[in-house]
Short mmCIF file of C-alpha atoms and ligand atoms in Angstrom, two decimals:
data_model
loop_
_atom_site.label_atom_id
_atom_site.label_comp_id
_atom_site.label_asym_id
_atom_site.label_seq_id
_atom_site.Cartn_x
_atom_site.Cartn_y
_atom_site.Cartn_z
CA MET T 288 94.30 75.56 161.57
CA SER T 289 93.42 72.83 164.05
CA PHE T 290 89.83 71.96 164.92
CA SER T 291 87.97 69.60 167.22
CA VAL T 292 85.11 67.23 166.53
CA ALA T 293 83.19 66.19 169.66
CA ILE T 294 81.05 63.07 169.39
CA ASP T 295 78.83 62.24 172.34
CA GLY T 296 76.02 59.79 172.90
CA PRO T 297 74.91 56.79 174.95
CA ALA T 298 76.80 53.51 175.19
CA ALA T 299 77.06 51.53 171.94
CA SER T 300 75.59 54.30 169.80
CA GLY T 301 78.53 53.83 167.43
CA LYS T 302 80.59 56.81 168.57
CA SER T 303 83.98 55.11 168.78
CA THR T 304 83.63 53.19 165.52
CA ILE T 305 82.64 56.33 163.65
CA ALA T 306 85.24 58.49 165.39
CA LYS T 307 87.92 55.97 164.38
CA GLU T 308 86.76 55.96 160.74
CA LEU T 309 86.63 59.75 160.63
CA ALA T 310 90.07 60.03 162.18
CA ASN T 311 91.57 57.59 159.67
CA GLY T 312 89.86 59.21 156.70
CA MET T 313 90.59 62.81 157.65
CA GLY T 314 94.00 62.51 159.32
CA LEU T 315 92.70 63.46 162.77
CA VAL T 316 93.81 62.04 166.11
CA HIS T 317 91.10 59.92 167.76
CA ILE T 318 90.69 60.14 171.53
CA ASP T 319 88.33 57.54 173.03
CA THR T 320 87.54 58.95 176.47
CA GLY T 321 85.38 55.96 177.45
CA ALA T 322 88.54 53.84 177.24
CA MET T 323 90.08 56.03 179.95
CA TYR T 324 87.17 55.49 182.37
CA ARG T 325 87.33 51.80 181.53
CA ALA T 326 91.08 51.65 182.25
CA ILE T 327 90.58 53.08 185.76
CA THR T 328 87.72 50.62 186.32
CA TYR T 329 90.00 47.77 185.24
CA LEU T 330 92.68 48.84 187.70
CA CYS T 331 90.18 49.10 190.58
CA LEU T 332 88.85 45.61 189.87
CA LYS T 333 92.39 44.23 189.62
CA ARG T 334 93.28 45.76 192.99
CA GLY T 335 90.04 44.47 194.59
CA ILE T 336 88.69 47.99 195.09
CA ASP T 337 84.91 48.36 195.20
CA CYS T 338 84.08 50.74 192.31
CA GLN T 339 81.38 52.40 194.46
CA ASN T 340 83.81 53.14 197.29
CA ILE T 341 84.66 56.74 196.37
CA PRO T 342 87.52 57.36 198.89
CA GLN T 343 89.26 54.14 197.88
CA VAL T 344 88.94 54.88 194.16
CA ASN T 345 90.16 58.45 194.66
CA ALA T 346 93.17 57.25 196.65
CA LEU T 347 94.32 55.44 193.53
CA LEU T 348 94.32 58.52 191.28
CA PRO T 349 97.77 59.93 192.14
CA GLU T 350 99.46 56.75 190.96
CA ILE T 351 97.54 56.43 187.70
CA ASN T 352 99.19 56.99 184.35
CA ILE T 353 97.03 56.46 181.26
CA GLU T 354 98.27 56.45 177.69
CA LEU T 355 96.29 56.17 174.46
CA THR T 356 98.45 55.41 171.44
CA LEU T 357 97.87 56.47 167.82
CA ASP T 358 97.17 52.83 166.93
CA GLU T 359 94.29 52.77 169.46
CA LYS T 360 96.05 50.88 172.25
CA VAL T 361 95.27 51.69 175.88
CA PHE T 362 97.85 51.47 178.66
CA ILE T 363 97.42 52.01 182.38
CA ASN T 364 100.60 52.21 184.42
CA GLY T 365 102.46 50.60 181.53
CA GLU T 366 100.09 47.62 181.21
CA ASP T 367 98.40 47.08 177.84
CA VAL T 368 94.69 46.82 178.73
CA THR T 369 93.27 47.36 175.23
CA THR T 370 91.35 44.08 175.31
CA ALA T 371 90.81 43.73 179.06
CA ILE T 372 88.85 47.00 179.34
CA ARG T 373 86.11 45.57 177.10
CA SER T 374 85.21 42.72 179.50
CA SER T 375 81.66 42.50 180.85
CA GLU T 376 82.99 42.98 184.39
CA VAL T 377 84.49 46.35 183.40
CA SER T 378 81.32 47.31 181.45
CA ASP T 379 79.21 46.47 184.51
CA ASN T 380 81.21 48.74 186.81
CA VAL T 381 82.45 51.62 184.64
CA SER T 382 79.42 53.88 185.17
CA TYR T 383 80.12 53.94 188.93
CA ILE T 384 83.68 55.08 188.28
CA ALA T 385 82.51 57.66 185.72
CA ALA T 386 80.08 59.15 188.25
CA ILE T 387 82.91 60.10 190.65
CA LYS T 388 83.65 63.82 190.32
CA GLU T 389 87.36 63.54 191.22
CA VAL T 390 87.87 60.82 188.60
CA ARG T 391 86.21 63.02 186.00
CA LEU T 392 88.29 66.08 186.88
CA PHE T 393 91.45 63.98 186.72
CA LEU T 394 90.59 62.60 183.27
CA VAL T 395 89.21 65.86 181.86
CA ASP T 396 92.58 67.54 182.56
CA LEU T 397 94.31 64.76 180.67
CA GLN T 398 91.80 64.88 177.82
CA ARG T 399 92.20 68.64 177.35
CA GLU T 400 95.98 68.29 177.47
CA MET T 401 95.83 65.65 174.70
CA THR T 402 94.06 68.00 172.28
CA LYS T 403 96.65 70.78 172.38
CA ASN T 404 97.54 72.04 168.87
CA LEU T 405 96.03 68.96 167.22
CA SER T 406 92.99 68.39 165.05
CA ILE T 407 91.12 65.71 166.90
CA VAL T 408 87.95 63.72 167.09
CA MET T 409 87.07 62.92 170.69
CA ASP T 410 84.18 60.68 171.70
CA GLY T 411 82.46 60.31 175.07
CA ARG T 412 79.48 61.60 177.03
CA ASP T 413 80.43 65.14 178.03
CA ILE T 414 82.83 66.27 175.32
CA GLY T 415 80.59 68.91 173.76
CA THR T 416 79.12 70.08 177.06
CA TYR T 417 82.12 70.00 179.39
CA VAL T 418 85.49 68.79 178.09
CA LEU T 419 85.64 70.85 174.86
CA PRO T 420 82.74 73.31 174.92
CA GLN T 421 84.61 75.33 172.28
CA ALA T 422 84.71 72.39 169.82
CA GLU T 423 83.89 73.57 166.30
CA ILE T 424 81.78 70.50 165.53
CA LYS T 425 79.52 68.71 168.01
CA ILE T 426 77.60 65.60 167.10
CA PHE T 427 75.27 63.76 169.49
CA MET T 428 74.63 60.21 168.30
CA ILE T 429 71.55 58.33 169.34
CA ALA T 430 70.02 54.94 168.50
CA SER T 431 67.32 52.83 170.14
CA VAL T 432 68.59 50.79 173.08
CA GLU T 433 67.53 47.54 171.35
CA LYS T 434 69.53 48.41 168.22
CA ARG T 435 72.53 49.33 170.36
CA ALA T 436 72.32 46.08 172.32
CA MET T 437 72.15 44.05 169.10
CA ARG T 438 75.19 45.88 167.69
CA ARG T 439 77.18 45.20 170.87
CA TYR T 440 76.04 41.56 170.89
CA LEU T 441 77.17 41.01 167.28
CA GLU T 442 80.45 42.84 167.93
CA ASN T 443 81.09 40.61 170.98
CA GLN T 444 80.36 37.47 168.98
CA LYS T 445 82.79 38.57 166.26
CA MET T 446 85.49 39.18 168.86
CA GLY T 447 84.82 35.82 170.57
CA ARG T 448 83.62 37.53 173.77
CA THR T 449 80.86 36.13 175.98
CA GLY T 450 77.56 37.78 176.92
CA ASN T 451 73.98 37.20 175.82
CA TYR T 452 71.67 39.77 174.27
CA GLU T 453 69.43 40.20 177.33
CA GLU T 454 72.42 40.80 179.61
CA ILE T 455 73.84 43.38 177.21
CA LEU T 456 70.45 45.11 176.93
CA SER T 457 70.07 45.36 180.68
CA ASN T 458 73.67 46.61 181.09
CA LEU T 459 73.07 49.35 178.49
CA LYS T 460 69.81 50.43 180.16
CA LYS T 461 71.56 50.60 183.53
CA ARG T 462 74.48 52.61 182.09
CA ASP T 463 72.17 54.97 180.18
CA TYR T 464 70.39 55.71 183.45
CA ILE T 465 73.52 56.23 185.58
CA ASP T 466 75.34 58.22 182.84
CA SER T 467 72.45 60.61 182.29
CA HIS T 468 71.44 61.05 185.95
CA ARG T 469 74.82 61.69 187.61
CA ASP T 470 75.26 65.13 189.19
CA PHE T 471 78.49 66.13 187.49
CA ALA T 472 78.76 66.41 183.66
CA PRO T 473 75.92 64.00 182.84
CA LEU T 474 75.25 62.59 179.40
CA LYS T 475 73.22 65.15 177.46
CA PRO T 476 73.45 66.91 174.11
CA ALA T 477 75.17 70.31 174.02
CA GLU T 478 72.78 73.05 172.94
CA ASP T 479 74.81 73.61 169.78
CA SER T 480 75.16 69.92 168.91
CA ILE T 481 73.62 68.18 165.92
CA ILE T 482 71.61 65.09 166.83
CA LEU T 483 72.22 62.12 164.57
CA ASP T 484 69.93 59.08 164.88
CA THR T 485 71.96 56.09 163.69
CA SER T 486 69.30 53.43 164.41
CA ASP T 487 68.70 52.63 160.75
CA LEU T 488 72.02 53.68 159.27
CA SER T 489 75.01 51.53 158.31
CA ILE T 490 78.51 52.53 159.41
CA PRO T 491 79.40 54.06 155.98
CA GLU T 492 76.10 55.99 156.04
CA VAL T 493 76.88 57.43 159.47
CA VAL T 494 80.41 58.37 158.34
CA THR T 495 78.98 60.15 155.30
CA ALA T 496 76.43 61.98 157.47
CA CYS T 497 79.19 63.09 159.87
CA LYS T 498 81.42 64.28 157.02
CA LYS T 499 78.51 66.33 155.70
CA ILE T 500 78.01 67.91 159.14
CA ILE T 501 81.74 68.67 159.43
CA SER T 502 81.91 70.13 155.88
CA ASN T 503 78.93 72.38 156.57
CA LYS T 504 80.40 73.61 159.84
CA LEU T 505 83.88 74.22 158.44
CA GLY T 506 82.43 75.77 155.30
CA LYS T 507 84.49 73.55 153.00
CA GLU T 508 84.14 70.15 151.41
CA ILE T 509 86.11 67.38 153.12
CA VAL T 510 86.95 64.02 151.55
O1 LIG U 1177 81.94 54.80 175.53
P1 LIG U 1177 82.15 53.64 176.55
O2 LIG U 1177 80.99 52.69 176.59
O3 LIG U 1177 83.45 52.96 176.37
O4 LIG U 1177 82.20 54.39 177.97
C1 LIG U 1177 82.34 53.69 179.17
C2 LIG U 1177 81.67 54.43 180.31
O5 LIG U 1177 82.42 55.60 180.62
C3 LIG U 1177 80.24 54.87 180.07
O6 LIG U 1177 79.32 54.07 180.76
C4 LIG U 1177 80.18 56.28 180.57
C5 LIG U 1177 81.56 56.68 180.86
N1 LIG U 1177 82.03 57.85 180.13
C6 LIG U 1177 81.78 59.09 180.65
O7 LIG U 1177 81.10 59.19 181.67
N2 LIG U 1177 82.29 60.20 180.05
C7 LIG U 1177 83.01 60.10 178.93
N3 LIG U 1177 83.49 61.20 178.38
C8 LIG U 1177 83.25 58.83 178.36
C9 LIG U 1177 82.74 57.72 178.97
#
């Protein structure tokens, strides 16, 4: 029997890292929906399209083809953008793209299609509320914005990317605001989600907590 795990939460709350670990440990397919919004943002920036110009962004949709591979690579129209979609320019603009209803409808179709007959763990902002409201397990991850900014800062340093702590903090605050105040499918916990505060937890501790939640929901112990 296939099942779905939906993990939602604000930027840098650890969703993708945890979703990846869970997927590897439990043999699930991981779908990082944020990467899809980022890929469209990347393409707009590359084409010189203003990410707040809704008609221009929408005009691009019919020619967009996004692929996520099992080894976590992201392609848009055949171009490998796995690294490029993590740039600060993309991070600064992605919330504008994600607030466009037509972009969301386009990606939600794709996201639902990707889950067919598979056991998956999908992370994003609206998975439990909108994309997969029937998901068996819904986890909403939170952490203080300062902790999230520090995590992102350390991750950037490790990857050799630029960006200082204050800039990252202000970008996260801006994205939190836009993501949770947009009209269509805003960031919010589903009523039947379990809230997990990861502020003071290590990655293995969060993975263990998630496995416990999944075991309880499925009514059987998982490794
Ligand atoms: O998880 P992330 O930081 O890579 O997501 C990038 C942006 O995409 C984020 O600011 C909000 C948006 N997003 C969204 O609106 N809905 C999703 N399901 C996933 C991401």
